[in-house]
CSV table of C-alpha atoms in Angstrom, one decimal:
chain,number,residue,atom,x,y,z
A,1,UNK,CA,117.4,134.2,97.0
A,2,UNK,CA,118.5,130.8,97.4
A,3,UNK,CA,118.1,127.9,95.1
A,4,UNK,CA,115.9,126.3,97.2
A,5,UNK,CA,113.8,129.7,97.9
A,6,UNK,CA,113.2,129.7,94.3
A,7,UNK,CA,111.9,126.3,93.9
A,8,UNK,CA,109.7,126.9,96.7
A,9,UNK,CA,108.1,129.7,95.2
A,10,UNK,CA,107.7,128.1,91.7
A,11,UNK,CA,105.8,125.2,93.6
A,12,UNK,CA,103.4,127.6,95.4
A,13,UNK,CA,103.0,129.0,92.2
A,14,UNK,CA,101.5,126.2,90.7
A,15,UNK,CA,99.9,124.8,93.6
A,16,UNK,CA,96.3,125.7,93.1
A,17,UNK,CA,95.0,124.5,96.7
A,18,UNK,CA,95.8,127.3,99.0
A,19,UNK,CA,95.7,125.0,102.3
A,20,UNK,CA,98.4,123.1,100.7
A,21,UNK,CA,100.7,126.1,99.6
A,22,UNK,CA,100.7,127.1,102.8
A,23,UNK,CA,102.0,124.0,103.9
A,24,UNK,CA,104.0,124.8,101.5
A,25,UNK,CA,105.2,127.7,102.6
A,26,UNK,CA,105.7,126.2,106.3
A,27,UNK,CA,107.9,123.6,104.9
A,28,UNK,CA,111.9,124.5,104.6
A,29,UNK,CA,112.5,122.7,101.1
A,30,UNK,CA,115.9,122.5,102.0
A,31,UNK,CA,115.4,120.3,105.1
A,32,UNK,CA,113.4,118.0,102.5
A,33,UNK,CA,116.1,117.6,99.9
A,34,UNK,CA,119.1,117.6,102.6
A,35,UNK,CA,117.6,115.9,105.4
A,36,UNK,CA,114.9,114.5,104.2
A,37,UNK,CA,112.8,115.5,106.9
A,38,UNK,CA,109.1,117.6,106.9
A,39,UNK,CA,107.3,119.3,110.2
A,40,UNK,CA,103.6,120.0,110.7
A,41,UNK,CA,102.9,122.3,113.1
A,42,UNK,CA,100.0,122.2,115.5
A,43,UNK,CA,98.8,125.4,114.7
A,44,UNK,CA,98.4,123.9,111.0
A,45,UNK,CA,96.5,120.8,112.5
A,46,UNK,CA,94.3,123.3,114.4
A,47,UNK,CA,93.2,125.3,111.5
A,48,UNK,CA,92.9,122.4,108.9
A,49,UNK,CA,91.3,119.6,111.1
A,50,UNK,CA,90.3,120.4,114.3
A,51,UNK,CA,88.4,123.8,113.5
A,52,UNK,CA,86.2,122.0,111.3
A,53,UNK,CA,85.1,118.9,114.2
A,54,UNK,CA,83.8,121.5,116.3
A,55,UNK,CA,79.2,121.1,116.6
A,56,UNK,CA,76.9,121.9,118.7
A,57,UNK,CA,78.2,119.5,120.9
A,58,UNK,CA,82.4,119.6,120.7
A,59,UNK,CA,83.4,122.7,121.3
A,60,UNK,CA,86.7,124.9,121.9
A,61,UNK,CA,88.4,121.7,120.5
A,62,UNK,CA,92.6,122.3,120.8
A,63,UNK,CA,95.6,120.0,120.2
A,64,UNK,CA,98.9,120.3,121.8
A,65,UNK,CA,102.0,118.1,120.5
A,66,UNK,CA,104.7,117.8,123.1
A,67,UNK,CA,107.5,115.3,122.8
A,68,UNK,CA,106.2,111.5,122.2
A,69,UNK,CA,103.0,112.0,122.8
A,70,UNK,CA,99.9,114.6,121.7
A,71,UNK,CA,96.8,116.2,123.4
A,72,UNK,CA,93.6,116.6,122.1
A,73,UNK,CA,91.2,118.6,124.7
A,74,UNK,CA,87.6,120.4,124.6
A,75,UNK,CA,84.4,120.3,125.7
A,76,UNK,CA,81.2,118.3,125.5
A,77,UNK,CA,78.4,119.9,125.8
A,78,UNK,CA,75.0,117.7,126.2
A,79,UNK,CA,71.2,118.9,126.2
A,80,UNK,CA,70.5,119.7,130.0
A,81,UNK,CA,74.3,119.3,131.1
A,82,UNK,CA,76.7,121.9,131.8
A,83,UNK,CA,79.6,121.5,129.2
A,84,UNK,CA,81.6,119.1,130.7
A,85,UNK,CA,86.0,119.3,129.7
A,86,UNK,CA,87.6,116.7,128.4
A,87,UNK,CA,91.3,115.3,127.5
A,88,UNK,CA,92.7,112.6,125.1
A,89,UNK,CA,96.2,111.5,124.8
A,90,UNK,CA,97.8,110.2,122.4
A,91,UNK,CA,101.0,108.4,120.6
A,92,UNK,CA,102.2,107.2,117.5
A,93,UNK,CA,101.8,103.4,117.6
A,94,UNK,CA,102.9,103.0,113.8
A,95,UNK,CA,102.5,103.3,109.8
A,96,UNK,CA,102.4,102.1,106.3
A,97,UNK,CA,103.6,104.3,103.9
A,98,UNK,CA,103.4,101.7,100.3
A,99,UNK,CA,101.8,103.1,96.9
A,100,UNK,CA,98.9,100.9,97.9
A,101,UNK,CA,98.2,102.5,101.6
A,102,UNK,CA,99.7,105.3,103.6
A,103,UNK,CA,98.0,105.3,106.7
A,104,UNK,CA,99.3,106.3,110.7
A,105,UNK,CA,98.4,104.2,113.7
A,106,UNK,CA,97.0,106.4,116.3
A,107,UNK,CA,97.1,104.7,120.1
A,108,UNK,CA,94.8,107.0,122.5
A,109,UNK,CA,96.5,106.1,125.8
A,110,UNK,CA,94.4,108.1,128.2
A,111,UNK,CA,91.2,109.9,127.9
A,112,UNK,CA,89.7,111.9,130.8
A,113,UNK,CA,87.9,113.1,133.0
A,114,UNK,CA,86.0,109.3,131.7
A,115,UNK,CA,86.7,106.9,129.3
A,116,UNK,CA,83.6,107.2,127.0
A,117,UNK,CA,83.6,105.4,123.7
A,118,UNK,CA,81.1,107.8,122.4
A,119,UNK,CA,83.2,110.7,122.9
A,120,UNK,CA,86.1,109.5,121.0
A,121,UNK,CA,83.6,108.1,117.9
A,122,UNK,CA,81.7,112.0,118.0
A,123,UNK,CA,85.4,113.4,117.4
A,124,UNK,CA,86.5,110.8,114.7
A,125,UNK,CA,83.2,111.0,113.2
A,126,UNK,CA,83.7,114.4,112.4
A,127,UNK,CA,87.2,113.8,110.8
A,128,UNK,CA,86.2,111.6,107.9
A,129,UNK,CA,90.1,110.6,107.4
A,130,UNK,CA,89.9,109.3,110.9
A,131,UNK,CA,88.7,105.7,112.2
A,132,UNK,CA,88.8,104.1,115.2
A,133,UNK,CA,88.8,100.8,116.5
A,134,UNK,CA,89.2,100.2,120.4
A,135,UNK,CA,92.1,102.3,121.4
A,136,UNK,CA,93.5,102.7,118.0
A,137,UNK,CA,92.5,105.7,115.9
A,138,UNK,CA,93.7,105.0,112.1
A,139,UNK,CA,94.5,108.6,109.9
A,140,UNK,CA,94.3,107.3,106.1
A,141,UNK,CA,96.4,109.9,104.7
A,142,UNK,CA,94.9,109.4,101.3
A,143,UNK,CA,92.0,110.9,102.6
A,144,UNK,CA,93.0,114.0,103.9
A,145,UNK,CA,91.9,116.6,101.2
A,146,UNK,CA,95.1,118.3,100.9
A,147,UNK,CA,97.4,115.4,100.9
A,148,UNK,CA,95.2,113.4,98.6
A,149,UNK,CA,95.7,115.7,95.9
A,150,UNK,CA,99.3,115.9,96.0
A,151,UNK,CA,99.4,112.2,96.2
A,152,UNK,CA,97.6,111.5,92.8
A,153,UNK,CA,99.9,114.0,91.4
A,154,UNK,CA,101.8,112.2,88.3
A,155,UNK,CA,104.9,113.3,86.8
A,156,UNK,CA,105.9,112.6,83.4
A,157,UNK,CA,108.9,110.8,82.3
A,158,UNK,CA,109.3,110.7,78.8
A,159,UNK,CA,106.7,108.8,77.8
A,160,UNK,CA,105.5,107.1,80.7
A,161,UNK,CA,103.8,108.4,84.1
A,162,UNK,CA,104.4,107.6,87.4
A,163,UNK,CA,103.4,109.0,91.3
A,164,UNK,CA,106.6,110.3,93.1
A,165,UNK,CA,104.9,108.9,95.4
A,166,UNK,CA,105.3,105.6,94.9
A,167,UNK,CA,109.4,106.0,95.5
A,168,UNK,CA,109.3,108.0,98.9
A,169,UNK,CA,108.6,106.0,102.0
A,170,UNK,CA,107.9,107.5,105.3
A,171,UNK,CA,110.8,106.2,107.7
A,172,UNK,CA,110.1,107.9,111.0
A,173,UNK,CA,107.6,110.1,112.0
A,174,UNK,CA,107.6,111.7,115.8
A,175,UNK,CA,105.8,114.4,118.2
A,176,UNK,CA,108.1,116.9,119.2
A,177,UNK,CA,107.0,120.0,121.3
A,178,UNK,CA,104.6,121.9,119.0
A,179,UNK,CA,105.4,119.7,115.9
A,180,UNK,CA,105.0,116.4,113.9
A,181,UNK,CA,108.3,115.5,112.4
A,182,UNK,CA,108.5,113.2,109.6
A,183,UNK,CA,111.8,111.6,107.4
A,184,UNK,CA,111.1,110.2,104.2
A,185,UNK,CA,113.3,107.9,102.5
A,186,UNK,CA,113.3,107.4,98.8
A,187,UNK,CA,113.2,103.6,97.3
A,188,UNK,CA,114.3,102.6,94.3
């Protein structure tokens, strides 16, 4: 067992949120120290976020990350209608990763078979990390469950307190085929 496989597992160990030691466990801790880089898989994002947005009314709700871009696509189902499929594409237009906000820019670049506002606000509605305005979709990370707990997570140094994560910025953050890859920097 490597340093860094023992480390991991002392972290899952204390980790008392099972959602986030899993992420845990999907992380290489390695690639965090070394390269300074983190991946979220799509099959994470579709058990975490997009499972829970499914009603009445969205269902069979799926997300596919290729490279530059993601897909989210379902169905809409109205009253006397015949559920009726839909796509939305999107990219990464940007981000603020500062002690004060850590938010990603969303840019929804095509939805079809229509472009209907409605549809977009029932999805984000049902994500309350999500808002959107026009075509930009906003994802305030300090509000996704998981993520908000490890970010008010202090660590003591001597005396004093201080967030970690208040010295890691997020540098870069792309879709790759079946993942979101992020580097983080560290400021001092």
């Amino acid at each position: 067992m490597t340093l860094f496989d023992r480390i991991t597992q002392k972290l899952q160990e204390k980790i008392n949120n099972p959602a986030l030691a899993e992420l845990m466990k999907e992380q290489k801790l390695q690639d965090l120290f070394t390269k300074r880089e983190f991946r979220i898989t799509q099959a994470y994002l579709q058990r975490e976020f997009l499972s829970r947005a499914q009603d009445d009314e969205l269902v069979e709700l799926s997300i596919e990350l290729c490279n530059g871009y993601g897909e989210v696509s379902g169905k809409m189902k109205k009253r006397l209608l015949p559920a009726i499929p839909f796509s939305a594409t999107f990219t990464i237009q940007g981000m603020e990763f500062s002690p004060a906000r850590k938010y990603v820019l969303l840019k929804l670049e095509q939805v079809a078979p229509l472009d209907i506002e409605w549809l977009t606000r029932k999805v984000v509605e049902h994500i309350p990390f999500l808002t959107c305005s026009g075509d930009l979709v906003t994802c305030d990370l300090n509000r996704v469950p998981r993520l908000a707990e490890l970010f008010a997570r202090r660590v003591r140094l001597g005396s004093r307190e201080l967030n970690g994560w208040d010295l890691i910025t997020l540098k870069e953050l792309t879709l790759k085929q079946g993942e979101i890859v992020g580097r983080v920097g560290v400021v001092l």
